[in-house]
């Protein structure tokens, strides 16, 4: 009987330790995680964000690169992108850059469509195209 009690205490202790570790790690899975800017999906989301920005602001920017990308998952998937976009000045001899921040998530009404919100950071200095 004594060995049975020791065995049961051992089992209960192990289960409690595993549950506590799982509970502590569960909170971290909802944090933002860095994603590779070279990932195909991230680049596609960047292109879609630039198209949305161009449509909203009636401009003709092109995506140069994705500067940073983060992903968060809690029921639905969220992406946060910082994109470097390039545009031509009216004289067509100079270009300018814009930093665009994009928040992307699945549309609650239609899971197949993405909802994209784009915001502009301040303008960068223009430089010559030689």
JSON list of C-alpha atoms in Angstrom, two decimals:
[
{"chain": "A", "resi": 1, "resn": "UNK", "atom": "CA", "xyz": [0.00, 0.00, 0.00]},
{"chain": "A", "resi": 2, "resn": "UNK", "atom": "CA", "xyz": [2.88, 2.31, 0.81]},
{"chain": "A", "resi": 3, "resn": "UNK", "atom": "CA", "xyz": [4.37, 1.82, -2.66]},
{"chain": "A", "resi": 4, "resn": "UNK", "atom": "CA", "xyz": [1.03, 2.52, -4.30]},
{"chain": "A", "resi": 5, "resn": "UNK", "atom": "CA", "xyz": [0.78, 5.90, -2.54]},
{"chain": "A", "resi": 6, "resn": "UNK", "atom": "CA", "xyz": [4.34, 6.80, -3.59]},
{"chain": "A", "resi": 7, "resn": "UNK", "atom": "CA", "xyz": [3.56, 5.78, -7.17]},
{"chain": "A", "resi": 8, "resn": "UNK", "atom": "CA", "xyz": [0.37, 7.88, -7.21]},
{"chain": "A", "resi": 9, "resn": "UNK", "atom": "CA", "xyz": [2.18, 10.90, -5.74]},
{"chain": "A", "resi": 10, "resn": "UNK", "atom": "CA", "xyz": [4.84, 10.52, -8.42]},
{"chain": "A", "resi": 11, "resn": "UNK", "atom": "CA", "xyz": [2.23, 10.39, -11.22]},
{"chain": "A", "resi": 12, "resn": "UNK", "atom": "CA", "xyz": [0.26, 13.37, -9.86]},
{"chain": "A", "resi": 13, "resn": "UNK", "atom": "CA", "xyz": [3.43, 15.43, -9.45]},
{"chain": "A", "resi": 14, "resn": "UNK", "atom": "CA", "xyz": [4.50, 14.75, -13.04]},
{"chain": "A", "resi": 15, "resn": "UNK", "atom": "CA", "xyz": [1.08, 15.66, -14.40]},
{"chain": "A", "resi": 16, "resn": "UNK", "atom": "CA", "xyz": [1.01, 18.90, -12.41]},
{"chain": "A", "resi": 17, "resn": "UNK", "atom": "CA", "xyz": [4.48, 19.88, -13.64]},
{"chain": "A", "resi": 18, "resn": "UNK", "atom": "CA", "xyz": [3.54, 19.21, -17.27]},
{"chain": "A", "resi": 19, "resn": "UNK", "atom": "CA", "xyz": [0.30, 21.20, -16.97]},
{"chain": "A", "resi": 20, "resn": "UNK", "atom": "CA", "xyz": [2.07, 24.16, -15.35]},
{"chain": "A", "resi": 21, "resn": "UNK", "atom": "CA", "xyz": [4.71, 24.23, -18.11]},
{"chain": "A", "resi": 22, "resn": "UNK", "atom": "CA", "xyz": [2.02, 24.01, -20.79]},
{"chain": "A", "resi": 23, "resn": "UNK", "atom": "CA", "xyz": [0.06, 26.82, -19.12]},
{"chain": "A", "resi": 24, "resn": "UNK", "atom": "CA", "xyz": [3.13, 29.09, -18.97]},
{"chain": "A", "resi": 25, "resn": "UNK", "atom": "CA", "xyz": [4.09, 28.47, -22.60]},
{"chain": "A", "resi": 26, "resn": "UNK", "atom": "CA", "xyz": [0.53, 28.91, -23.88]},
{"chain": "A", "resi": 27, "resn": "UNK", "atom": "CA", "xyz": [0.60, 32.66, -23.23]},
{"chain": "A", "resi": 28, "resn": "UNK", "atom": "CA", "xyz": [3.61, 33.14, -25.49]},
{"chain": "A", "resi": 29, "resn": "UNK", "atom": "CA", "xyz": [2.05, 31.64, -28.60]},
{"chain": "A", "resi": 30, "resn": "UNK", "atom": "CA", "xyz": [-0.12, 34.75, -29.13]},
{"chain": "A", "resi": 31, "resn": "UNK", "atom": "CA", "xyz": [2.84, 37.14, -29.25]},
{"chain": "A", "resi": 32, "resn": "UNK", "atom": "CA", "xyz": [4.12, 38.65, -32.50]},
{"chain": "A", "resi": 33, "resn": "UNK", "atom": "CA", "xyz": [6.69, 36.46, -34.22]},
{"chain": "A", "resi": 34, "resn": "UNK", "atom": "CA", "xyz": [9.23, 37.70, -36.75]},
{"chain": "A", "resi": 35, "resn": "UNK", "atom": "CA", "xyz": [8.84, 36.32, -40.27]},
{"chain": "A", "resi": 36, "resn": "UNK", "atom": "CA", "xyz": [11.38, 36.20, -43.07]},
{"chain": "A", "resi": 37, "resn": "UNK", "atom": "CA", "xyz": [11.03, 39.14, -45.46]},
{"chain": "A", "resi": 38, "resn": "UNK", "atom": "CA", "xyz": [12.10, 36.85, -48.32]},
{"chain": "A", "resi": 39, "resn": "UNK", "atom": "CA", "xyz": [9.19, 34.47, -47.80]},
{"chain": "A", "resi": 40, "resn": "UNK", "atom": "CA", "xyz": [7.00, 34.19, -50.91]},
{"chain": "A", "resi": 41, "resn": "UNK", "atom": "CA", "xyz": [3.76, 34.79, -48.99]},
{"chain": "A", "resi": 42, "resn": "UNK", "atom": "CA", "xyz": [5.18, 37.90, -47.28]},
{"chain": "A", "resi": 43, "resn": "UNK", "atom": "CA", "xyz": [6.28, 39.33, -50.64]},
{"chain": "A", "resi": 44, "resn": "UNK", "atom": "CA", "xyz": [2.83, 38.65, -52.11]},
{"chain": "A", "resi": 45, "resn": "UNK", "atom": "CA", "xyz": [1.16, 40.35, -49.15]},
{"chain": "A", "resi": 46, "resn": "UNK", "atom": "CA", "xyz": [3.53, 43.30, -49.66]},
{"chain": "A", "resi": 47, "resn": "UNK", "atom": "CA", "xyz": [2.52, 43.57, -53.33]},
{"chain": "A", "resi": 48, "resn": "UNK", "atom": "CA", "xyz": [-1.18, 43.43, -52.39]},
{"chain": "A", "resi": 49, "resn": "UNK", "atom": "CA", "xyz": [-0.61, 46.16, -49.80]},
{"chain": "A", "resi": 50, "resn": "UNK", "atom": "CA", "xyz": [1.06, 48.41, -52.38]},
{"chain": "A", "resi": 51, "resn": "UNK", "atom": "CA", "xyz": [-1.82, 47.82, -54.83]},
{"chain": "A", "resi": 52, "resn": "UNK", "atom": "CA", "xyz": [-4.30, 48.75, -52.07]},
{"chain": "A", "resi": 53, "resn": "UNK", "atom": "CA", "xyz": [-2.28, 51.89, -51.25]},
{"chain": "A", "resi": 54, "resn": "UNK", "atom": "CA", "xyz": [-2.12, 52.89, -54.94]},
{"chain": "A", "resi": 55, "resn": "UNK", "atom": "CA", "xyz": [-5.86, 52.41, -55.34]},
{"chain": "A", "resi": 56, "resn": "UNK", "atom": "CA", "xyz": [-6.63, 54.37, -52.16]},
{"chain": "A", "resi": 57, "resn": "UNK", "atom": "CA", "xyz": [-4.28, 57.30, -52.89]},
{"chain": "A", "resi": 58, "resn": "UNK", "atom": "CA", "xyz": [-4.36, 57.24, -56.71]},
{"chain": "A", "resi": 59, "resn": "UNK", "atom": "CA", "xyz": [-0.58, 56.83, -56.98]},
{"chain": "A", "resi": 60, "resn": "UNK", "atom": "CA", "xyz": [1.84, 54.62, -58.91]},
{"chain": "A", "resi": 61, "resn": "UNK", "atom": "CA", "xyz": [4.23, 53.26, -56.30]},
{"chain": "A", "resi": 62, "resn": "UNK", "atom": "CA", "xyz": [6.24, 50.07, -56.76]},
{"chain": "A", "resi": 63, "resn": "UNK", "atom": "CA", "xyz": [7.39, 47.77, -54.01]},
{"chain": "A", "resi": 64, "resn": "UNK", "atom": "CA", "xyz": [11.15, 47.87, -53.48]},
{"chain": "A", "resi": 65, "resn": "UNK", "atom": "CA", "xyz": [11.35, 45.47, -50.54]},
{"chain": "A", "resi": 66, "resn": "UNK", "atom": "CA", "xyz": [9.68, 44.34, -47.35]},
{"chain": "A", "resi": 67, "resn": "UNK", "atom": "CA", "xyz": [11.65, 45.85, -44.46]},
{"chain": "A", "resi": 68, "resn": "UNK", "atom": "CA", "xyz": [10.11, 43.80, -41.65]},
{"chain": "A", "resi": 69, "resn": "UNK", "atom": "CA", "xyz": [7.32, 41.29, -41.21]},
{"chain": "A", "resi": 70, "resn": "UNK", "atom": "CA", "xyz": [5.56, 39.92, -38.14]},
{"chain": "A", "resi": 71, "resn": "UNK", "atom": "CA", "xyz": [2.86, 37.32, -37.70]},
{"chain": "A", "resi": 72, "resn": "UNK", "atom": "CA", "xyz": [0.42, 36.75, -34.87]},
{"chain": "A", "resi": 73, "resn": "UNK", "atom": "CA", "xyz": [-2.14, 33.98, -34.56]},
{"chain": "A", "resi": 74, "resn": "UNK", "atom": "CA", "xyz": [-5.03, 33.94, -32.09]},
{"chain": "A", "resi": 75, "resn": "UNK", "atom": "CA", "xyz": [-8.07, 32.48, -33.76]},
{"chain": "A", "resi": 76, "resn": "UNK", "atom": "CA", "xyz": [-7.26, 34.32, -36.96]},
{"chain": "A", "resi": 77, "resn": "UNK", "atom": "CA", "xyz": [-3.92, 35.19, -38.54]},
{"chain": "A", "resi": 78, "resn": "UNK", "atom": "CA", "xyz": [-2.62, 38.76, -38.43]},
{"chain": "A", "resi": 79, "resn": "UNK", "atom": "CA", "xyz": [0.35, 40.16, -40.35]},
{"chain": "A", "resi": 80, "resn": "UNK", "atom": "CA", "xyz": [2.16, 43.43, -39.80]},
{"chain": "A", "resi": 81, "resn": "UNK", "atom": "CA", "xyz": [4.47, 44.57, -42.61]},
{"chain": "A", "resi": 82, "resn": "UNK", "atom": "CA", "xyz": [6.78, 47.53, -43.10]},
{"chain": "A", "resi": 83, "resn": "UNK", "atom": "CA", "xyz": [7.31, 48.05, -46.83]},
{"chain": "A", "resi": 84, "resn": "UNK", "atom": "CA", "xyz": [9.69, 50.30, -48.75]},
{"chain": "A", "resi": 85, "resn": "UNK", "atom": "CA", "xyz": [7.95, 51.64, -51.86]},
{"chain": "A", "resi": 86, "resn": "UNK", "atom": "CA", "xyz": [9.49, 53.61, -54.73]},
{"chain": "A", "resi": 87, "resn": "UNK", "atom": "CA", "xyz": [7.76, 56.17, -56.94]},
{"chain": "A", "resi": 88, "resn": "UNK", "atom": "CA", "xyz": [8.72, 58.52, -59.76]},
{"chain": "A", "resi": 89, "resn": "UNK", "atom": "CA", "xyz": [8.71, 62.28, -59.43]},
{"chain": "A", "resi": 90, "resn": "UNK", "atom": "CA", "xyz": [6.73, 64.22, -62.06]},
{"chain": "A", "resi": 91, "resn": "UNK", "atom": "CA", "xyz": [9.93, 65.06, -63.98]},
{"chain": "A", "resi": 92, "resn": "UNK", "atom": "CA", "xyz": [10.64, 61.28, -64.30]},
{"chain": "A", "resi": 93, "resn": "UNK", "atom": "CA", "xyz": [14.36, 61.85, -63.61]},
{"chain": "A", "resi": 94, "resn": "UNK", "atom": "CA", "xyz": [14.11, 61.56, -59.84]},
{"chain": "A", "resi": 95, "resn": "UNK", "atom": "CA", "xyz": [12.54, 58.99, -57.59]},
{"chain": "A", "resi": 96, "resn": "UNK", "atom": "CA", "xyz": [11.33, 59.05, -54.02]},
{"chain": "A", "resi": 97, "resn": "UNK", "atom": "CA", "xyz": [10.75, 56.41, -51.38]},
{"chain": "A", "resi": 98, "resn": "UNK", "atom": "CA", "xyz": [7.94, 55.91, -48.90]},
{"chain": "A", "resi": 99, "resn": "UNK", "atom": "CA", "xyz": [7.74, 53.68, -45.87]},
{"chain": "A", "resi": 100, "resn": "UNK", "atom": "CA", "xyz": [4.34, 52.01, -45.75]},
{"chain": "A", "resi": 101, "resn": "UNK", "atom": "CA", "xyz": [2.97, 50.08, -42.79]},
{"chain": "A", "resi": 102, "resn": "UNK", "atom": "CA", "xyz": [0.39, 47.42, -43.55]},
{"chain": "A", "resi": 103, "resn": "UNK", "atom": "CA", "xyz": [-1.91, 45.53, -41.18]},
{"chain": "A", "resi": 104, "resn": "UNK", "atom": "CA", "xyz": [-3.39, 42.40, -42.75]},
{"chain": "A", "resi": 105, "resn": "UNK", "atom": "CA", "xyz": [-5.97, 39.99, -41.34]},
{"chain": "A", "resi": 106, "resn": "UNK", "atom": "CA", "xyz": [-8.72, 37.69, -42.53]},
{"chain": "A", "resi": 107, "resn": "UNK", "atom": "CA", "xyz": [-12.09, 39.29, -43.16]},
{"chain": "A", "resi": 108, "resn": "UNK", "atom": "CA", "xyz": [-14.58, 38.08, -40.49]},
{"chain": "A", "resi": 109, "resn": "UNK", "atom": "CA", "xyz": [-17.44, 37.98, -43.03]},
{"chain": "A", "resi": 110, "resn": "UNK", "atom": "CA", "xyz": [-15.47, 36.04, -45.66]},
{"chain": "A", "resi": 111, "resn": "UNK", "atom": "CA", "xyz": [-12.49, 33.92, -44.55]},
{"chain": "A", "resi": 112, "resn": "UNK", "atom": "CA", "xyz": [-11.10, 33.65, -48.10]},
{"chain": "A", "resi": 113, "resn": "UNK", "atom": "CA", "xyz": [-10.58, 37.42, -48.43]},
{"chain": "A", "resi": 114, "resn": "UNK", "atom": "CA", "xyz": [-7.93, 39.42, -46.61]},
{"chain": "A", "resi": 115, "resn": "UNK", "atom": "CA", "xyz": [-8.57, 42.79, -45.05]},
{"chain": "A", "resi": 116, "resn": "UNK", "atom": "CA", "xyz": [-5.64, 45.16, -45.60]},
{"chain": "A", "resi": 117, "resn": "UNK", "atom": "CA", "xyz": [-5.09, 48.50, -43.86]},
{"chain": "A", "resi": 118, "resn": "UNK", "atom": "CA", "xyz": [-2.22, 50.64, -45.13]},
{"chain": "A", "resi": 119, "resn": "UNK", "atom": "CA", "xyz": [-0.66, 53.66, -43.46]},
{"chain": "A", "resi": 120, "resn": "UNK", "atom": "CA", "xyz": [2.14, 55.92, -44.63]},
{"chain": "A", "resi": 121, "resn": "UNK", "atom": "CA", "xyz": [5.12, 56.94, -42.63]},
{"chain": "A", "resi": 122, "resn": "UNK", "atom": "CA", "xyz": [6.72, 60.25, -43.55]},
{"chain": "A", "resi": 123, "resn": "UNK", "atom": "CA", "xyz": [8.32, 60.89, -46.95]},
{"chain": "A", "resi": 124, "resn": "UNK", "atom": "CA", "xyz": [11.99, 60.14, -47.43]},
{"chain": "A", "resi": 125, "resn": "UNK", "atom": "CA", "xyz": [14.43, 62.35, -49.34]},
{"chain": "A", "resi": 126, "resn": "UNK", "atom": "CA", "xyz": [14.51, 61.89, -53.08]},
{"chain": "A", "resi": 127, "resn": "UNK", "atom": "CA", "xyz": [17.66, 60.81, -54.87]},
{"chain": "A", "resi": 128, "resn": "UNK", "atom": "CA", "xyz": [18.90, 61.00, -58.47]},
{"chain": "A", "resi": 129, "resn": "UNK", "atom": "CA", "xyz": [18.64, 58.14, -60.93]},
{"chain": "A", "resi": 130, "resn": "UNK", "atom": "CA", "xyz": [21.95, 58.02, -62.73]}
]
